[in-house]
mmCIF file of C-alpha atoms and ligand atoms in Angstrom:
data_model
loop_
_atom_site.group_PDB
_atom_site.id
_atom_site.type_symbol
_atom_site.label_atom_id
_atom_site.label_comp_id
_atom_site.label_asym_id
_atom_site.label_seq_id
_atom_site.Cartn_x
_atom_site.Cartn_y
_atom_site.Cartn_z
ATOM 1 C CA UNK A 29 99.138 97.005 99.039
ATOM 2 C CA UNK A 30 99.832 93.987 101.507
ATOM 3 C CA UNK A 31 100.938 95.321 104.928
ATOM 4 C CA UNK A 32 103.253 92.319 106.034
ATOM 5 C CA UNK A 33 103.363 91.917 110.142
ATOM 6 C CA UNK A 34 106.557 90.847 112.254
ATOM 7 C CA UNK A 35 106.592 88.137 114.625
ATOM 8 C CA UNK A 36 106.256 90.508 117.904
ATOM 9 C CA UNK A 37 102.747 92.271 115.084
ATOM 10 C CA UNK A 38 102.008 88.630 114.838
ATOM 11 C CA UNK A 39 102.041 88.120 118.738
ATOM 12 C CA UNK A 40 100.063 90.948 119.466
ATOM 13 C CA UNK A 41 97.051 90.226 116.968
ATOM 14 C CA UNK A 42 97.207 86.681 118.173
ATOM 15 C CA UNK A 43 95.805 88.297 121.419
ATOM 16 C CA UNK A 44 92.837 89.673 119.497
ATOM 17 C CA UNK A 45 92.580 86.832 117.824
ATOM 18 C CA UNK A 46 92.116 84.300 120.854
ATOM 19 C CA UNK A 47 89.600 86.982 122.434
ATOM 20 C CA UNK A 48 87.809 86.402 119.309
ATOM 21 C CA UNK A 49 87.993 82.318 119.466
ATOM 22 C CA UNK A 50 86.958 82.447 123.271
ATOM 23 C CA UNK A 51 83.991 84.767 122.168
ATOM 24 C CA UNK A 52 83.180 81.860 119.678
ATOM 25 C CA UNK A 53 83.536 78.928 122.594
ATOM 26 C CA UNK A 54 82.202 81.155 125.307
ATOM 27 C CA UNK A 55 78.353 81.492 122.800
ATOM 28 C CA UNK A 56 78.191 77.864 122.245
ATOM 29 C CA UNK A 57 76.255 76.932 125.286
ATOM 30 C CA UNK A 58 73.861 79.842 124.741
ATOM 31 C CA UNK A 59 72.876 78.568 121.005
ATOM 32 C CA UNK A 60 69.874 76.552 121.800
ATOM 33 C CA UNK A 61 66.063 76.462 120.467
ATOM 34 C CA UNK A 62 64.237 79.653 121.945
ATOM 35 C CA UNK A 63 67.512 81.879 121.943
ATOM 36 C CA UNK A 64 66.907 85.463 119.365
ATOM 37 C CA UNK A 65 69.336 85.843 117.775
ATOM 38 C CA UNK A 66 70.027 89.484 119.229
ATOM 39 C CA UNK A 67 70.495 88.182 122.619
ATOM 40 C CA UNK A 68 73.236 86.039 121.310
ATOM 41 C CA UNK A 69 74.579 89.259 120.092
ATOM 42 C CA UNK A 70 73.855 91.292 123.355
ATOM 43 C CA UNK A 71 75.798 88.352 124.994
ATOM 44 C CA UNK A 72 78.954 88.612 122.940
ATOM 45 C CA UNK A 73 79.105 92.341 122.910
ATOM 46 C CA UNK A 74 79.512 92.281 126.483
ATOM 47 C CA UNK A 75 81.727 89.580 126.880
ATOM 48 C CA UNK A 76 84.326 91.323 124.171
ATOM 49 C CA UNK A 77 83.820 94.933 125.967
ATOM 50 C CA UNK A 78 84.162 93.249 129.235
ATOM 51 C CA UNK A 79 87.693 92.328 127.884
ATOM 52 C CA UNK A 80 88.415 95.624 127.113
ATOM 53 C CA UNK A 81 87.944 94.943 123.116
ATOM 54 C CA UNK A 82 85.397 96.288 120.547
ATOM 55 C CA UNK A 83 83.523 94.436 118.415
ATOM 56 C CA UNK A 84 84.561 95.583 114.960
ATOM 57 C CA UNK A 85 81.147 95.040 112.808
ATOM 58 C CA UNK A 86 79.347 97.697 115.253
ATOM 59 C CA UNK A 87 78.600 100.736 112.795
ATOM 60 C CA UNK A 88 81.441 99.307 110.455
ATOM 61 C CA UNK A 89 80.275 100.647 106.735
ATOM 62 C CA UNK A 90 76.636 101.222 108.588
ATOM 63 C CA UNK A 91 76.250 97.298 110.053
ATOM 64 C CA UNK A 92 74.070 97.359 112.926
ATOM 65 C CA UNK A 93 75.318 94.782 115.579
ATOM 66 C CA UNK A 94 78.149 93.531 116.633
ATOM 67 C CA UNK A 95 78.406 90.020 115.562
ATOM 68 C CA UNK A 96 76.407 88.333 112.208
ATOM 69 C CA UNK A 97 74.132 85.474 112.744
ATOM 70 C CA UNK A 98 73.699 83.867 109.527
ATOM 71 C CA UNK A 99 70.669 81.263 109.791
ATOM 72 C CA UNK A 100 70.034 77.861 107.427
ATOM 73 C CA UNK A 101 69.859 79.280 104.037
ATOM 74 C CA UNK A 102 71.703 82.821 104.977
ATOM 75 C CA UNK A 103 75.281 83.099 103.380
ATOM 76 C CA UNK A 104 77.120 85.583 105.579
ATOM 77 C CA UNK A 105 76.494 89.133 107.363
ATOM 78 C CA UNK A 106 72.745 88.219 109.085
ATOM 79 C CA UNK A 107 71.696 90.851 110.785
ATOM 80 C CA UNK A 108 70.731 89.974 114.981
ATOM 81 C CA UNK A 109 67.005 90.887 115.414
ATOM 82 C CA UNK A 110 65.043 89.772 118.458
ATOM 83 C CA UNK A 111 62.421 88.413 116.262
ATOM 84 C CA UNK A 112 64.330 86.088 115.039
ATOM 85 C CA UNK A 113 64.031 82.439 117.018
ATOM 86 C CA UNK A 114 66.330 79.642 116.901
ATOM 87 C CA UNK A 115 64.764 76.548 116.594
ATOM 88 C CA UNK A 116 65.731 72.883 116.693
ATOM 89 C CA UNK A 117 67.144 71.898 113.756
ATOM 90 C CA UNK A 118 68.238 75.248 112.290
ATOM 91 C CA UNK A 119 72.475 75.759 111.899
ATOM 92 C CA UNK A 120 73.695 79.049 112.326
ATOM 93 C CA UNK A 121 76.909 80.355 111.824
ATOM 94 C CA UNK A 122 78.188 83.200 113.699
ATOM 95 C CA UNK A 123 80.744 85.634 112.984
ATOM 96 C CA UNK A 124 82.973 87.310 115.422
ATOM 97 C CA UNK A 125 85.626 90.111 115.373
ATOM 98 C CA UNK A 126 87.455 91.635 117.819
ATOM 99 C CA UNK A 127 89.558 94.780 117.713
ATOM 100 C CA UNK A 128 92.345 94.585 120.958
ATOM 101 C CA UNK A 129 95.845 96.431 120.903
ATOM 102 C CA UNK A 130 94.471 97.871 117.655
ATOM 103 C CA UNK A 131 94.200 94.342 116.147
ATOM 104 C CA UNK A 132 92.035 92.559 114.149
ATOM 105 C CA UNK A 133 91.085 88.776 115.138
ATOM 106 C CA UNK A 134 88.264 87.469 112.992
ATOM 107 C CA UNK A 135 86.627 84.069 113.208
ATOM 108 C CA UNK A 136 83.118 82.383 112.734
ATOM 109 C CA UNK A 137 81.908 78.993 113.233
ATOM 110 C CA UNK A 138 78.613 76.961 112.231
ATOM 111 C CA UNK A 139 76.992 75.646 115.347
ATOM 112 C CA UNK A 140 73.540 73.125 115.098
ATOM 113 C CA UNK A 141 71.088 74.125 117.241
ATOM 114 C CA UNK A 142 69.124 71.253 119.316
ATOM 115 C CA UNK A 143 69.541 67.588 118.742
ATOM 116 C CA UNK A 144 67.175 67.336 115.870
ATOM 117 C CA UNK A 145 69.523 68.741 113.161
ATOM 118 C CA UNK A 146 69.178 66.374 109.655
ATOM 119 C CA UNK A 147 71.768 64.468 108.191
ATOM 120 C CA UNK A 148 71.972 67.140 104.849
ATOM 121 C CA UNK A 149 72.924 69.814 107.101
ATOM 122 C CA UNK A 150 74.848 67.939 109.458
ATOM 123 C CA UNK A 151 76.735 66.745 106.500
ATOM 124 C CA UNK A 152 77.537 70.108 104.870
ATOM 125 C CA UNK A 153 78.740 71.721 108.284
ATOM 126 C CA UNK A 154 81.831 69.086 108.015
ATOM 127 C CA UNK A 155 82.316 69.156 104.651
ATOM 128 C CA UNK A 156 82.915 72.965 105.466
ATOM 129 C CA UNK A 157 85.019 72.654 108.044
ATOM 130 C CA UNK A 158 86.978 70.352 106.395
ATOM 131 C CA UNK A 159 86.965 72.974 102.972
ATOM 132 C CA UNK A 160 88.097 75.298 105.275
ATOM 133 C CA UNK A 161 90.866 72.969 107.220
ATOM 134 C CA UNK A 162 91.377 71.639 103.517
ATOM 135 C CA UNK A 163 92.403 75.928 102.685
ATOM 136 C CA UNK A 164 94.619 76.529 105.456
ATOM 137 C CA UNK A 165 97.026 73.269 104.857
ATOM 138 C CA UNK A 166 97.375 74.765 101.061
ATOM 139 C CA UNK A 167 99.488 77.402 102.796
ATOM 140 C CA UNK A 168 103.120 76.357 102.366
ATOM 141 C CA UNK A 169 106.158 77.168 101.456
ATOM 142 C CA UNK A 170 106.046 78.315 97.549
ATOM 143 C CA UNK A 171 102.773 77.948 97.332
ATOM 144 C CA UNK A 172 100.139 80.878 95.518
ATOM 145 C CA UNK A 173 96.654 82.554 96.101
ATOM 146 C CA UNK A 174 94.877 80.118 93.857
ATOM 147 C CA UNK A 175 96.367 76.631 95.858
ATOM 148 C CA UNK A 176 93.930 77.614 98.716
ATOM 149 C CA UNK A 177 91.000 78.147 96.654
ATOM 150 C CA UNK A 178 91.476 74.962 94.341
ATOM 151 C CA UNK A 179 92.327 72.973 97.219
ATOM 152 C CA UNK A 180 88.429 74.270 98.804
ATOM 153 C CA UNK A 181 86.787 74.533 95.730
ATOM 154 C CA UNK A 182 88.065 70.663 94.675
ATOM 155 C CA UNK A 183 86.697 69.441 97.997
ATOM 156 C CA UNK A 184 83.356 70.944 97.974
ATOM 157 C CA UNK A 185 82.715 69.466 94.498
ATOM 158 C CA UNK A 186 83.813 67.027 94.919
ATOM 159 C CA UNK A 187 80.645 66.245 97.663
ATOM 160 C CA UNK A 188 78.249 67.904 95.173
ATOM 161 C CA UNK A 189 78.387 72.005 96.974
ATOM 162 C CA UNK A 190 79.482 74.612 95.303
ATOM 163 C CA UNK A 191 81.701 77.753 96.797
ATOM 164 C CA UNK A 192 80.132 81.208 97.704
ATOM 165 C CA UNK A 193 81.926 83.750 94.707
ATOM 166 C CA UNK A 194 80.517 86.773 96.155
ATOM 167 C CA UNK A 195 82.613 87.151 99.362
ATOM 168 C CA UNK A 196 86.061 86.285 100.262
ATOM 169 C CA UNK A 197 88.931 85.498 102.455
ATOM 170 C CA UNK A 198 91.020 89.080 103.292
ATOM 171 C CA UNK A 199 94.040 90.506 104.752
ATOM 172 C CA UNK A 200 93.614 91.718 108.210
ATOM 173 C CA UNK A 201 95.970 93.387 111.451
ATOM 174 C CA UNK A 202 94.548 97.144 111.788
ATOM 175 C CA UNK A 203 92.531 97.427 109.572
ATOM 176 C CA UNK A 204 89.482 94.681 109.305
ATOM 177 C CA UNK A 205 89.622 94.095 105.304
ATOM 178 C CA UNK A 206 93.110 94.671 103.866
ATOM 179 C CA UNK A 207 94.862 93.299 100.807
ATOM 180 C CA UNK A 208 94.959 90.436 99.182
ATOM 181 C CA UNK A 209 91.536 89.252 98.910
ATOM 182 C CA UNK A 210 91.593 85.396 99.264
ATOM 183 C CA UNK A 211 88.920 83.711 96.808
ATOM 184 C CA UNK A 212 87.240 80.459 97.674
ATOM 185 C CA UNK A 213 87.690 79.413 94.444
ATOM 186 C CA UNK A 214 90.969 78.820 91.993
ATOM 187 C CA UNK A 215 93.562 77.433 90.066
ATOM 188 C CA UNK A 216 96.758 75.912 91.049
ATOM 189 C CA UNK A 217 100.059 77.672 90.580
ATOM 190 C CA UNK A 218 97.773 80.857 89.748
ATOM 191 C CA UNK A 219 98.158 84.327 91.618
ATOM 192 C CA UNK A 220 100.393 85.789 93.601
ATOM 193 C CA UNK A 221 102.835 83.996 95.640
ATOM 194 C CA UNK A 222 102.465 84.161 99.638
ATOM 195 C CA UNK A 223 104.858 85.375 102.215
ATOM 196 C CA UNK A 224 105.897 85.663 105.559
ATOM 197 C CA UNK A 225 104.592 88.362 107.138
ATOM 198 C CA UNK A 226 101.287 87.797 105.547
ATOM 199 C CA UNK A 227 97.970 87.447 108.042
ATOM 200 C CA UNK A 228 94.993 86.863 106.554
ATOM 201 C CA UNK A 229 91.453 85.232 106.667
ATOM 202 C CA UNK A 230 90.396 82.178 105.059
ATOM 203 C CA UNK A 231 86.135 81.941 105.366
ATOM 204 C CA UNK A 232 84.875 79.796 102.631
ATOM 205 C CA UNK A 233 80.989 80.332 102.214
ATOM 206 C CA UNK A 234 79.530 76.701 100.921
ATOM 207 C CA UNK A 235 76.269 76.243 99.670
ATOM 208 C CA UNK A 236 74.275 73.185 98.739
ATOM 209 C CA UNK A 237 73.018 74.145 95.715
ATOM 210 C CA UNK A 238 73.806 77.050 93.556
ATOM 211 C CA UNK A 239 76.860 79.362 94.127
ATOM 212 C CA UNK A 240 75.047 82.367 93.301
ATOM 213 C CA UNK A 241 73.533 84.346 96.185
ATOM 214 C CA UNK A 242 71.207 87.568 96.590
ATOM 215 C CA UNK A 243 71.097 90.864 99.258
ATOM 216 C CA UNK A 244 68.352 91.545 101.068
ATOM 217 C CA UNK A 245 66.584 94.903 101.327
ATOM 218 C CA UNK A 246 68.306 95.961 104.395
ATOM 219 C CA UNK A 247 71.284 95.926 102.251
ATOM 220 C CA UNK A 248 73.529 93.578 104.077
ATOM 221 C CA UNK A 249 72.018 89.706 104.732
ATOM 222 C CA UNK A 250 73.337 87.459 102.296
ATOM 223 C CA UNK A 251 71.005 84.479 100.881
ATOM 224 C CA UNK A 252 71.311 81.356 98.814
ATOM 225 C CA UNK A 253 69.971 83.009 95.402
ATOM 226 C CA UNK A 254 68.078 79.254 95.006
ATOM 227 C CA UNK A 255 67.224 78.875 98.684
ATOM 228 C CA UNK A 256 69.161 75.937 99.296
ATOM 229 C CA UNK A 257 71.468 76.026 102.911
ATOM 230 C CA UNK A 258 74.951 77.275 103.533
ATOM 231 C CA UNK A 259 77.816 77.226 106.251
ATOM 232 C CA UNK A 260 80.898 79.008 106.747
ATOM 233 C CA UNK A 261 83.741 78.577 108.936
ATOM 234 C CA UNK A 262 86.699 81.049 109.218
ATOM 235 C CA UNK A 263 89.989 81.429 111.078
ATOM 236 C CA UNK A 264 92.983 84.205 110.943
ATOM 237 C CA UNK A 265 96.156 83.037 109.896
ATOM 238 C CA UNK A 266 99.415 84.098 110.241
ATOM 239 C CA UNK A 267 102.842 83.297 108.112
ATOM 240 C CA UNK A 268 105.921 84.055 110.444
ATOM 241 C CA UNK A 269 109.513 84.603 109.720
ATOM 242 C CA UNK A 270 110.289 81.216 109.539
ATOM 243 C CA UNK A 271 106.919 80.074 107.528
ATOM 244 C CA UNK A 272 105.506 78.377 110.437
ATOM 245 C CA UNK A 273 102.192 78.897 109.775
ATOM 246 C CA UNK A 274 99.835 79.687 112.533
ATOM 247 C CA UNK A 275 96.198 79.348 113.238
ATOM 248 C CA UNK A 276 95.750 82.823 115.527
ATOM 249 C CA UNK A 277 92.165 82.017 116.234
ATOM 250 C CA UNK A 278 92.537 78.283 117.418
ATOM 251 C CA UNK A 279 92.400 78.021 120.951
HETATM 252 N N1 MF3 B 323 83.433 89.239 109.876
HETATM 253 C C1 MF3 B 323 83.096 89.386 108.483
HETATM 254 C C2 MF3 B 323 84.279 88.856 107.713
HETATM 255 O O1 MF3 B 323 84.619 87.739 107.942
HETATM 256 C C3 MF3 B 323 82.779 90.777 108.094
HETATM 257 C C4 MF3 B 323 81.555 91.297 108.692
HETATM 258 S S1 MF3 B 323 81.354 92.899 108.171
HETATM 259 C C5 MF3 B 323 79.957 93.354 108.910
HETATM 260 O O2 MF3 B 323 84.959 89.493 106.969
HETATM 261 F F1 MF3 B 323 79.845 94.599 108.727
HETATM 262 F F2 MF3 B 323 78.947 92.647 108.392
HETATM 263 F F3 MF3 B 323 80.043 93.079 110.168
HETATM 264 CO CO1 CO B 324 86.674 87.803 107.636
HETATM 265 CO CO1 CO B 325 84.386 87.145 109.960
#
């Protein structure tokens, strides 16, 4: 069941959603070699409580923290551990989302960390962005589930990546994971047709190598089932009455 929003919904989870995107800007400077990736977690925790906000992944189905980290060849949902060291060259994307006026905002971004990052890495962090940019302009008037993952899946193939199967794009406003589920990959013209009203996530996973991926033993970090290095970006978007569509979690 998709729970559509109103404009004045749409308003207030754009609040949410820009706490999240300042979280996001706010953690750049901190990402540097030496960092753990806990205290990049310890930092965003405050700053979202400080606003009065919770950070949803905190005990949500059993996750530790409150933000993932998700290092080099880690898909999605890294755990923060203060063992863990970033170092120059290393990418890591990180993952927030923020629950204010009983909203949802949910957005991640790959960062490079130090000045020694190589080209192959360098080179699949814009080729996600631009997969995930490449989702979002799908979104128009008529258009259907599958336009946003063809139009990602095309473009990351079309580079020589393939698109993360395992995880996907998802409704959101109260609660954090709500219908539809927005795959990565598709067909044109295929699945159901979107409407105003609708908010939702698009995160596309990309991978170097192989789409397939594996779970760790503590149940929740996802890896590249061959190794290889992945990035992710995500926003929250929102179509209102009038199918503007709107990026809540650009600043
Ligand atoms: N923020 C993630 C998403 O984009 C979900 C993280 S769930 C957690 O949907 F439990 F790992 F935090
Ligand atoms: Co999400
Ligand atoms: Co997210």
């Amino acid at each position: 069941m998709i729970i559509l929003k109103s404009d004045f919904e749409i308003a207030e989870m754009k609040m949410s959603c820009q706490l999240a995107a300042s979280t996001l800007d706010m953690i750049e400077k901190h990402v540097k070699p030496g960092i753990s990736t806990l205290e990049l977690n310890d930092i965003c925790h405050d700053f979202i409580v400080s606003a009065g906000a919770i950070p949803a992944p905190l005990n949500y189905k059993g996750f530790p923290k409150s933000i993932c980290t998700s290092v080099n060849e880690v898909v999605c949902h890294g755990i923060p551990n203060s063992k863990q060291i970033l170092k120059d060259g290393d990418i890591i994307n990180i993952d927030v989302t923020t629950i204010l006026n009983g909203y949802h905002g949910d957005t991640s971004k790959t960062f490079l960390v130090g000045s020694n990052v190589s080209l192959e890495k360098r080179k699949l962090v814009d080729v996600t962005r631009d997969c995930l940019n490449a989702g979002i302009s799908a979104v128009s008037p008529g258009c259907r589930l599958g336009d946003i993952g063809y139009a990602i899946e095309s473009l990351a193939n079309s580079c020589g990546y393939s698109v993360v199967k395992d995880f996907v794009g998802h409704g959101i406003g109260r609660g954090f994971h709500e219908d539809p589920q927005i795959s990565h990959v598709g067909q044109k013209g295929k699945g159901i047709r979107l409407d105003p009203g609708m908010v939702f996530t698009i995160e596309p996973m990309i991978n170097a190598g192989d789409w397939r991926i594996k779970i760790l033993k503590d149940g929740w970090t996802a890896i590249t089932l061959d190794h290889s290095i992945s990035a992710q970006f995500e926003h929250t978007i929102a179509i209102k009455s009038d199918w503007t569509v709107e990026i809540l979690t650009q600043k």
